[in-house]
Short mmCIF file of C-alpha atoms in Angstrom, two decimals:
data_model
loop_
_atom_site.label_atom_id
_atom_site.label_comp_id
_atom_site.label_asym_id
_atom_site.label_seq_id
_atom_site.Cartn_x
_atom_site.Cartn_y
_atom_site.Cartn_z
CA MET A 17 -39.13 102.52 21.08
CA ARG A 18 -38.67 98.84 20.19
CA LEU A 19 -34.87 99.26 20.10
CA ARG A 20 -34.99 101.00 23.58
CA HIS A 21 -36.98 98.10 24.90
CA ILE A 22 -34.59 95.56 23.58
CA LEU A 23 -31.56 97.44 25.07
CA LEU A 24 -33.28 97.63 28.44
CA LEU A 25 -33.91 93.85 28.49
CA ALA A 26 -30.33 93.23 27.50
CA CYS A 27 -29.01 95.39 30.30
CA THR A 28 -31.28 93.63 32.82
CA ALA A 29 -29.99 90.25 31.62
CA LEU A 30 -26.35 91.36 32.06
CA MET A 31 -27.07 92.50 35.58
CA LEU A 32 -28.62 89.24 36.52
CA THR A 33 -25.38 87.42 35.59
CA GLY A 34 -23.22 89.40 37.96
CA CYS A 35 -20.54 87.76 40.13
CA ASN A 36 -22.83 87.54 43.16
CA GLU A 37 -26.02 87.09 41.22
CA THR A 38 -27.09 90.22 43.12
CA LEU A 39 -29.78 92.24 41.31
CA GLU A 40 -28.24 95.62 40.64
CA THR A 41 -31.27 97.71 39.53
CA VAL A 42 -31.08 100.26 36.70
CA GLU A 43 -31.85 103.88 37.09
CA ARG A 44 -35.11 104.85 35.34
CA ASP A 45 -37.64 107.56 34.94
CA VAL A 46 -40.39 107.27 37.50
CA SER A 47 -42.35 110.39 36.49
CA HIS A 48 -45.04 108.07 34.91
CA VAL A 49 -45.76 106.28 38.24
CA LYS A 50 -49.09 107.42 39.50
CA ASN A 51 -49.44 105.08 42.58
CA LYS A 52 -45.97 104.91 43.97
CA VAL A 53 -47.06 103.31 47.25
CA ASP A 54 -48.52 100.18 45.54
CA TYR A 55 -46.29 100.21 42.51
CA PRO A 56 -45.35 96.55 41.97
CA LEU A 57 -41.83 95.15 41.81
CA SER A 58 -40.54 94.67 38.36
CA PRO A 59 -40.96 91.37 36.52
CA SER A 60 -37.16 90.95 36.58
CA ILE A 61 -37.05 91.24 40.38
CA LEU A 62 -40.01 88.82 40.75
CA ALA A 63 -38.19 86.34 38.43
CA GLU A 64 -34.99 86.58 40.56
CA ILE A 65 -37.11 86.06 43.71
CA ASP A 66 -38.51 82.82 42.21
CA LYS A 67 -35.13 81.75 40.94
CA LYS A 68 -33.60 82.07 44.48
CA ASN A 69 -36.38 79.85 45.99
CA MET A 70 -38.06 82.76 47.67
CA ASP A 71 -41.71 83.75 48.13
CA ARG A 72 -42.71 87.24 46.97
CA ASN A 73 -44.01 88.22 50.42
CA ALA A 74 -41.18 86.48 52.39
CA PRO A 75 -39.42 88.48 55.20
CA ILE A 76 -36.64 90.86 54.20
CA LEU A 77 -33.64 92.38 55.98
CA MET A 78 -31.75 95.65 55.04
CA ARG A 79 -28.02 96.06 55.27
CA ILE A 80 -26.21 99.38 54.84
CA PHE A 81 -22.45 99.55 54.35
CA LYS A 82 -21.73 103.29 54.85
CA GLU A 83 -18.09 103.47 53.71
CA GLU A 84 -18.76 101.53 50.48
CA GLY A 85 -22.02 103.40 49.88
CA LYS A 86 -24.19 100.28 49.50
CA LEU A 87 -27.74 99.35 50.64
CA GLU A 88 -28.65 95.71 50.31
CA ILE A 89 -31.96 93.93 50.44
CA TRP A 90 -31.78 90.38 51.84
CA LYS A 91 -34.78 88.07 51.59
CA ALA A 92 -35.70 84.78 53.31
CA ARG A 93 -35.53 81.69 51.06
CA ARG A 94 -37.88 78.83 51.66
CA ASP A 95 -35.18 77.14 53.76
CA ASN A 96 -35.42 80.09 56.17
CA ARG A 97 -31.91 81.45 55.47
CA PHE A 98 -31.52 84.89 53.92
CA GLU A 99 -29.80 85.73 50.67
CA VAL A 100 -29.17 89.04 49.10
CA ILE A 101 -31.73 89.82 46.37
CA ALA A 102 -30.94 93.47 45.46
CA SER A 103 -28.05 95.93 45.92
CA TYR A 104 -28.12 99.70 45.47
CA ASP A 105 -25.51 102.45 45.39
CA ILE A 106 -26.48 104.98 48.04
CA CYS A 107 -26.85 108.29 46.26
CA ALA A 108 -25.93 110.48 49.27
CA TRP A 109 -25.12 110.19 52.99
CA SER A 110 -23.76 113.03 55.12
CA GLY A 111 -20.99 113.25 57.70
CA LYS A 112 -18.15 110.69 58.08
CA LEU A 113 -17.83 107.20 59.40
CA GLY A 114 -19.04 106.82 62.97
CA PRO A 115 -22.47 106.80 64.81
CA LYS A 116 -24.92 109.57 65.08
CA VAL A 117 -24.67 111.20 68.50
CA LYS A 118 -26.78 114.34 68.52
CA GLU A 119 -29.27 116.44 66.61
CA GLY A 120 -27.63 118.45 63.90
CA ASP A 121 -24.26 116.55 63.72
CA ARG A 122 -25.16 115.54 60.12
CA GLN A 123 -24.15 111.90 60.97
CA ALA A 124 -26.07 109.01 59.44
CA PRO A 125 -26.95 106.39 62.08
CA GLU A 126 -25.00 103.18 62.70
CA GLY A 127 -26.53 100.32 64.61
CA PHE A 128 -29.35 97.74 64.61
CA TYR A 129 -32.81 99.03 64.03
CA ASN A 130 -36.32 97.55 63.85
CA LEU A 131 -38.67 98.87 61.23
CA THR A 132 -42.37 98.45 61.40
CA PRO A 133 -45.15 99.41 58.89
CA ALA A 134 -45.48 102.59 60.88
CA HIS A 135 -41.95 103.54 59.71
CA LEU A 136 -43.04 103.73 56.11
CA ASN A 137 -43.82 107.22 55.01
CA PRO A 138 -45.80 107.36 51.69
CA ASN A 139 -46.22 111.14 51.86
CA SER A 140 -42.55 112.09 52.20
CA ASN A 141 -41.34 115.34 50.64
CA TYR A 142 -38.45 113.16 49.32
CA TYR A 143 -40.64 110.95 47.11
CA LEU A 144 -40.92 108.08 49.55
CA ALA A 145 -39.26 107.45 52.90
CA ILE A 146 -38.62 104.77 55.54
CA ASN A 147 -37.75 105.95 58.97
CA THR A 148 -34.56 104.14 60.28
CA GLY A 149 -35.95 103.95 63.85
CA PHE A 150 -33.20 106.18 65.30
CA PRO A 151 -32.85 106.54 68.26
CA ASN A 152 -33.32 102.91 69.35
CA ARG A 153 -32.93 101.65 72.89
CA TYR A 154 -29.10 101.61 72.65
CA ASP A 155 -29.01 105.17 71.39
CA GLN A 156 -31.43 106.39 74.07
CA ALA A 157 -29.54 104.63 76.89
CA ASN A 158 -26.39 106.30 75.65
CA GLY A 159 -27.89 109.84 75.45
CA ARG A 160 -27.90 109.98 71.64
CA ASN A 161 -30.64 112.03 69.94
CA GLY A 162 -31.91 113.03 66.64
CA THR A 163 -35.14 113.05 64.62
CA ASN A 164 -36.33 112.11 61.13
CA LEU A 165 -33.39 109.96 60.15
CA MET A 166 -34.60 108.35 56.97
CA ILE A 167 -33.94 106.22 53.98
CA HIS A 168 -35.58 108.40 51.30
CA GLY A 169 -35.44 109.51 47.72
CA ALA A 170 -34.29 112.80 46.13
CA CYS A 171 -30.54 112.20 46.55
CA SER A 172 -30.04 114.82 49.31
CA SER A 173 -28.94 114.08 52.74
CA SER A 174 -28.49 115.68 56.15
CA GLY A 175 -28.09 112.78 58.43
CA CYS A 176 -30.11 110.35 56.20
CA TYR A 177 -29.35 107.62 53.73
CA SER A 178 -30.70 109.14 50.52
CA MET A 179 -31.37 107.14 47.32
CA THR A 180 -32.60 108.11 43.93
CA ASP A 181 -36.46 108.14 43.49
CA ALA A 182 -36.19 104.97 41.32
CA GLN A 183 -34.21 103.14 43.99
CA VAL A 184 -36.45 104.10 46.91
CA LEU A 185 -39.51 103.03 44.95
CA GLU A 186 -38.06 99.50 44.81
CA ILE A 187 -36.85 99.48 48.41
CA TYR A 188 -40.20 100.67 49.56
CA GLY A 189 -41.86 97.95 47.54
CA PHE A 190 -39.67 95.19 49.07
CA ALA A 191 -40.68 96.34 52.61
CA ARG A 192 -44.35 96.84 51.69
CA ASP A 193 -44.61 93.27 50.24
CA ALA A 194 -42.85 91.76 53.27
CA PHE A 195 -45.18 93.50 55.67
CA LYS A 196 -48.17 92.33 53.61
CA GLY A 197 -46.74 88.78 53.97
CA GLY A 198 -47.02 89.10 57.82
CA GLN A 199 -43.53 90.25 58.78
CA LYS A 200 -43.90 92.45 61.88
CA THR A 201 -40.43 94.08 61.99
CA VAL A 202 -37.71 94.44 59.39
CA GLN A 203 -34.19 94.52 60.73
CA LEU A 204 -31.96 97.31 59.45
CA GLN A 205 -28.26 96.77 60.00
CA ALA A 206 -26.55 100.07 59.47
CA LEU A 207 -22.82 99.30 59.42
CA PRO A 208 -19.75 101.44 58.80
CA PHE A 209 -18.18 98.84 56.41
CA ARG A 210 -18.12 95.10 55.76
CA MET A 211 -16.58 94.03 59.02
CA THR A 212 -13.87 91.72 57.73
CA ALA A 213 -10.52 91.32 59.32
CA GLU A 214 -8.94 93.52 56.70
CA ASN A 215 -11.34 96.36 57.17
CA MET A 216 -11.31 96.14 61.02
CA ALA A 217 -7.42 96.22 60.91
CA ARG A 218 -7.52 99.23 58.50
CA HIS A 219 -9.75 101.15 60.97
CA ARG A 220 -8.10 99.87 64.11
CA ASN A 221 -6.94 103.35 65.15
CA SER A 222 -10.37 104.96 64.83
CA GLU A 223 -11.96 106.62 67.90
CA HIS A 224 -15.06 104.51 67.07
CA TYR A 225 -13.26 101.16 67.03
CA GLU A 226 -14.71 99.88 70.33
CA PHE A 227 -18.23 100.81 69.12
CA TRP A 228 -17.63 99.00 65.78
CA LYS A 229 -16.34 95.89 67.61
CA MET A 230 -19.66 95.74 69.43
CA LEU A 231 -21.59 96.05 66.15
CA LYS A 232 -19.32 93.43 64.68
CA VAL A 233 -20.77 90.77 67.07
CA GLY A 234 -24.13 91.20 65.38
CA TYR A 235 -22.52 91.21 61.97
CA ASP A 236 -20.79 87.93 62.74
CA ASN A 237 -23.97 86.38 64.06
CA PHE A 238 -25.69 87.11 60.82
CA GLU A 239 -22.72 85.84 58.65
CA VAL A 240 -22.84 82.58 60.53
CA THR A 241 -26.59 81.94 60.62
CA LYS A 242 -27.76 83.99 57.60
CA ARG A 243 -30.72 85.04 59.82
CA PRO A 244 -31.32 88.42 61.49
CA PRO A 245 -29.90 88.16 65.03
CA GLU A 246 -32.10 88.73 68.01
CA VAL A 247 -30.98 92.09 69.40
CA ASN A 248 -31.21 93.23 72.96
CA VAL A 249 -29.59 96.03 75.00
CA CYS A 250 -28.26 95.91 78.57
CA GLU A 251 -25.55 97.87 80.36
CA LYS A 252 -25.83 100.43 77.50
CA LYS A 253 -24.50 97.99 74.94
CA TYR A 254 -25.81 95.65 72.30
CA VAL A 255 -26.09 91.84 72.95
CA PHE A 256 -27.00 89.36 70.18
CA ASN A 257 -28.71 85.98 70.31
CA GLN A 258 -28.45 85.74 74.07
CA GLN A 259 -30.54 83.51 76.28
CA ALA A 260 -31.39 85.34 79.51
CA GLU A 261 -31.19 82.91 82.44
CA GLY A 262 -33.34 84.85 84.93
CA GLY A 263 -34.23 88.52 84.74
CA GLN A 264 -34.94 90.63 81.74
CA PHE A 265 -32.97 92.86 79.42
CA ASN A 266 -32.99 96.50 80.37
CA ALA A 267 -30.99 98.95 78.24
CA SER A 268 -29.52 100.92 81.24
CA ALA A 269 -29.32 98.18 83.86
CA ALA A 270 -26.99 95.29 84.43
CA CYS A 271 -27.20 92.47 82.04
CA PRO A 272 -28.99 89.38 83.34
CA LYS A 273 -27.09 86.14 83.44
CA MET A 274 -27.04 84.94 79.84
CA SER A 275 -25.54 82.39 77.49
CA THR A 276 -25.05 81.65 73.84
CA PRO A 277 -26.86 78.54 72.57
CA PRO A 278 -24.13 75.80 72.21
CA ALA A 279 -24.55 75.10 68.45
CA LEU A 280 -24.31 78.81 67.70
CA ALA A 281 -21.34 79.35 70.10
CA SER A 282 -19.47 76.58 68.31
CA ALA A 283 -20.11 78.09 64.80
CA LEU A 284 -18.98 81.56 66.08
CA GLN A 285 -15.82 80.17 67.65
CA SER A 286 -14.90 78.53 64.33
CA TYR A 287 -15.32 81.83 62.62
CA ALA A 288 -13.40 83.57 65.34
CA LYS A 289 -10.31 81.38 64.73
CA THR A 290 -10.36 82.24 61.04
CA TYR A 291 -10.73 85.95 61.95
CA ASP A 292 -7.82 85.94 64.36
CA VAL A 293 -5.50 84.58 61.74
CA ALA A 294 -6.71 87.06 59.14
CA TYR A 295 -6.61 90.03 61.53
CA ALA A 296 -2.94 89.31 62.54
CA LYS A 297 -2.00 89.06 58.90
CA ALA A 298 -3.79 92.31 58.08
CA THR A 299 -2.27 94.30 60.95
CA LYS A 300 1.23 93.13 59.99
CA LYS A 301 0.58 94.23 56.33
CA LEU A 302 -0.72 97.58 57.56
CA ASP A 303 2.07 98.26 60.06
CA GLY A 304 3.06 101.88 59.87
CA MET A 305 0.08 102.84 57.72
CA VAL A 306 -3.05 104.82 58.72
CA TRP A 307 -6.35 105.09 56.89
CA TYR A 308 -7.39 108.59 56.10
CA ASP A 309 -11.22 108.89 56.36
CA PRO A 310 -12.34 111.56 53.90
CA SER A 311 -14.68 114.36 54.72
CA GLU A 312 -18.11 114.80 53.15
CA ALA A 313 -16.75 117.62 50.95
CA GLU A 314 -14.01 115.31 49.68
CA ARG A 315 -16.56 112.62 48.85
CA LYS A 316 -18.73 115.06 46.97
CA ALA A 317 -15.69 116.25 44.93
CA ILE A 318 -15.17 112.84 43.30
CA VAL A 319 -18.75 112.78 41.94
CA ALA A 320 -19.06 116.48 41.09
CA ALA A 321 -19.73 115.62 37.36
CA LYS A 322 -22.95 113.86 38.39
CA ARG A 323 -24.44 117.17 39.55
CA LYS A 324 -23.98 118.93 36.24
CA GLY A 325 -27.31 119.91 34.74
CA ARG A 326 -29.30 118.79 37.73
CA GLU A 327 -31.33 120.84 40.23
CA PRO A 328 -29.31 122.28 43.22
CA ALA A 329 -31.06 119.89 45.71
CA TYR A 330 -29.52 116.89 43.94
CA ALA A 331 -26.34 116.30 45.93
CA PRO A 332 -24.77 112.92 45.45
CA THR A 333 -21.83 111.99 47.67
CA GLY A 334 -19.07 109.61 46.55
CA SER A 335 -17.80 106.53 48.29
CA ALA A 336 -15.64 107.01 51.28
CA LEU A 337 -13.67 103.98 50.21
CA LYS A 338 -12.78 105.72 46.93
CA ALA A 339 -12.19 109.10 48.40
CA GLY A 340 -10.08 107.91 51.39
CA ARG A 341 -6.65 106.46 51.27
CA LEU A 342 -3.86 104.69 53.17
CA MET A 343 -1.05 106.90 54.27
CA LYS A 344 2.24 106.54 56.05
CA GLU A 345 2.06 107.64 59.66
CA THR A 346 4.47 110.55 59.00
CA GLU A 347 2.41 111.70 56.03
CA PHE A 348 -0.80 111.46 58.00
CA VAL A 349 0.58 113.50 60.92
CA ALA A 350 1.73 116.17 58.52
CA LEU A 351 -1.64 116.31 56.90
CA MET A 352 -3.40 116.63 60.29
CA GLU A 353 -1.00 119.36 61.36
CA LYS A 354 -1.83 121.23 58.21
CA LYS A 355 -5.62 120.89 58.87
CA ALA A 356 -5.00 121.84 62.50
CA SER A 357 -3.55 125.16 61.37
CA LYS A 358 -6.86 125.93 59.66
CA GLY A 359 -9.03 124.65 62.63
CA ILE A 360 -9.52 120.93 63.41
CA SER A 361 -12.26 118.82 64.96
CA GLY A 362 -11.77 116.71 68.09
CA GLN A 363 -12.18 113.58 65.89
CA ALA A 364 -9.28 114.60 63.65
CA ALA A 365 -7.21 115.36 66.76
CA THR A 366 -7.81 111.90 68.04
CA ALA A 367 -6.87 110.46 64.66
CA MET A 368 -3.69 112.57 64.69
CA ALA A 369 -2.72 111.09 68.08
CA SER A 370 -3.50 107.62 66.77
CA ALA A 371 -1.20 108.08 63.85
CA SER A 372 1.74 109.40 65.79
CA ASN A 373 1.56 106.62 68.39
CA PRO A 374 -0.74 103.80 67.28
CA GLY A 375 0.26 101.52 70.12
CA ALA A 376 -0.72 103.98 72.72
CA THR A 377 -4.01 104.76 71.05
CA THR A 378 -4.87 101.10 70.72
CA ALA A 379 -4.02 100.15 74.29
CA ALA A 380 -5.03 103.26 76.20
CA THR A 381 -7.54 105.28 74.20
CA LEU A 382 -9.37 102.15 73.00
CA GLY A 383 -8.90 100.29 76.24
CA ARG A 384 -7.94 96.86 74.77
CA PRO A 385 -4.95 94.64 75.10
CA GLN A 386 -1.92 95.11 72.82
CA ASN A 387 -2.38 91.72 71.19
CA ASP A 388 -6.21 91.74 71.02
CA ALA A 389 -7.41 90.62 67.57
CA GLY A 390 -10.62 92.69 67.87
CA ARG A 391 -12.61 90.31 70.11
CA VAL A 392 -13.79 90.08 73.66
CA ALA A 393 -15.46 87.34 75.73
CA PRO A 394 -17.22 84.86 73.37
CA THR A 395 -20.45 84.55 75.31
CA VAL A 396 -21.60 88.08 74.44
CA MET A 397 -19.02 89.52 72.10
CA VAL A 398 -17.66 86.80 69.79
CA ALA A 399 -16.09 88.38 66.77
CA ALA A 400 -15.52 86.74 63.41
CA THR A 401 -15.22 87.51 59.75
CA PRO A 402 -16.55 85.64 56.75
CA ALA A 403 -14.42 82.62 55.83
CA ALA A 404 -13.86 81.31 52.38
CA PRO A 405 -17.09 80.33 50.51
CA ALA A 406 -16.49 76.58 51.12
CA GLN A 407 -15.89 77.22 54.83
CA GLN A 408 -19.05 79.37 55.02
CA THR A 409 -21.12 76.63 53.44
CA ALA A 410 -19.66 73.97 55.71
CA VAL A 411 -20.31 76.04 58.87
CA ALA A 412 -23.75 77.15 57.78
CA GLN A 413 -24.88 73.54 57.05
CA ALA A 414 -23.86 72.58 60.60
CA VAL A 415 -26.01 75.24 62.15
CA PRO A 416 -29.60 74.21 62.96
CA VAL A 417 -32.41 76.14 61.22
CA PRO A 418 -36.01 76.53 62.40
CA ALA A 419 -38.59 74.44 60.41
CA VAL A 420 -40.93 77.36 59.76
CA ASN A 421 -40.34 80.79 58.24
CA PRO A 422 -40.34 83.38 61.09
CA LEU A 423 -42.33 86.52 60.45
CA ALA A 424 -40.81 88.77 63.18
CA PHE A 425 -37.23 89.31 64.25
CA SER A 426 -37.43 92.10 66.78
CA ALA A 427 -36.04 91.76 70.19
CA PRO A 428 -38.88 90.65 72.50
CA SER A 429 -40.49 93.27 74.61
CA PRO A 430 -41.81 92.35 78.11
CA VAL A 431 -45.50 92.78 77.14
CA GLU A 432 -45.91 92.32 73.36
CA ASP A 433 -43.70 89.31 72.84
CA ALA A 434 -44.07 87.61 76.23
CA GLN A 435 -45.44 84.42 74.70
CA LYS A 436 -43.45 84.47 71.53
CA LYS A 437 -40.74 81.67 71.26
CA PRO A 438 -37.43 83.62 71.38
CA PHE A 439 -34.76 83.10 68.71
CA TRP A 440 -32.35 81.14 70.91
CA LYS A 441 -34.97 78.39 71.35
CA PHE A 442 -34.34 77.52 67.70
CA TRP A 443 -30.80 76.65 68.58
CA SER A 444 -31.35 74.70 71.73
CA LYS A 445 -32.33 70.98 72.00
CA GLU A 446 -35.31 71.68 74.26
#
């Protein structure tokens, strides 16, 4: 027992010295846990929280990168910027890249969601669960539906993001402690992938590209500020960190006149310039190539060995990044034609057209200019990708930060948050 204890401590120490200093938690037996709802975070996690100049009950944010199969917990430091504190390999997620549209499509949600204490389910059949909040206002405005989309344990998914029991025990603990500290809503950013110029270029022919460009605006805002963006919905689309100048945000109605706070706009434009250069370089490098997005079955195949000796319900899925591949357009078309002979989905048909004529798909199907680098008007839809670490630090230091630690990051509702100082006020000189 003493030897096992020493080995466990050694493994923990190695994890804490990772390249990002991100706490990669170990898989452990949780059968001994009697009170899972109040089970405390481990001493190693608490030590890392203190090391990163955070308070135990400080606000958190969750980020999911579907293609990579990662769930990250970000936590507010005492200077009010967020830093990643823990990272987990998602054990199982169903479907393919792209948003959830309707009940039964097996798609895991993509978008920006607000989680409250009411979204925590201590009595889940899957050990512990946190409801993702799907459908949100954007989903509802666009006619998307589905129920019980969760982050839960048991490693079995049908539209959810499923973790191991040990992982969800920690994730639940992070959320519980943040709510105890006074945080009213935890923002969940469920993204298809890290929205760098390289990844956006790799997926430029996807039927979901326009949707992803919209999500990327929120991604960019967070990368610049390292604070959860204020999220609103109008004209059936997301808008981020916008100051409404008369009128209110209504998910299905026209957007009110709005603007980006000058300091934030300047920082985003700087990121956008870096992104444009990187995107042009990436598209040139990928000319004539198409990314093949693997099916759920293909992802399961690469982790088949993990299921050996486990109960049938345990159904891990591999990374779409590892199961997918870049292909020449001619090879991709041949593969799609082969699949078509056996019956093919509309999504694959769109991809097939994209491969055979990428220019037409980009301009016509996606409705964007030929030379567009993945951005639209900077007021609402400024796109950017993370710059080099030195550039990130320089830009971040130039962006103002509120003096006090915020406890709520949800988009203001007309009644509940009428008197709350909106996020954009932190950026203005008023």
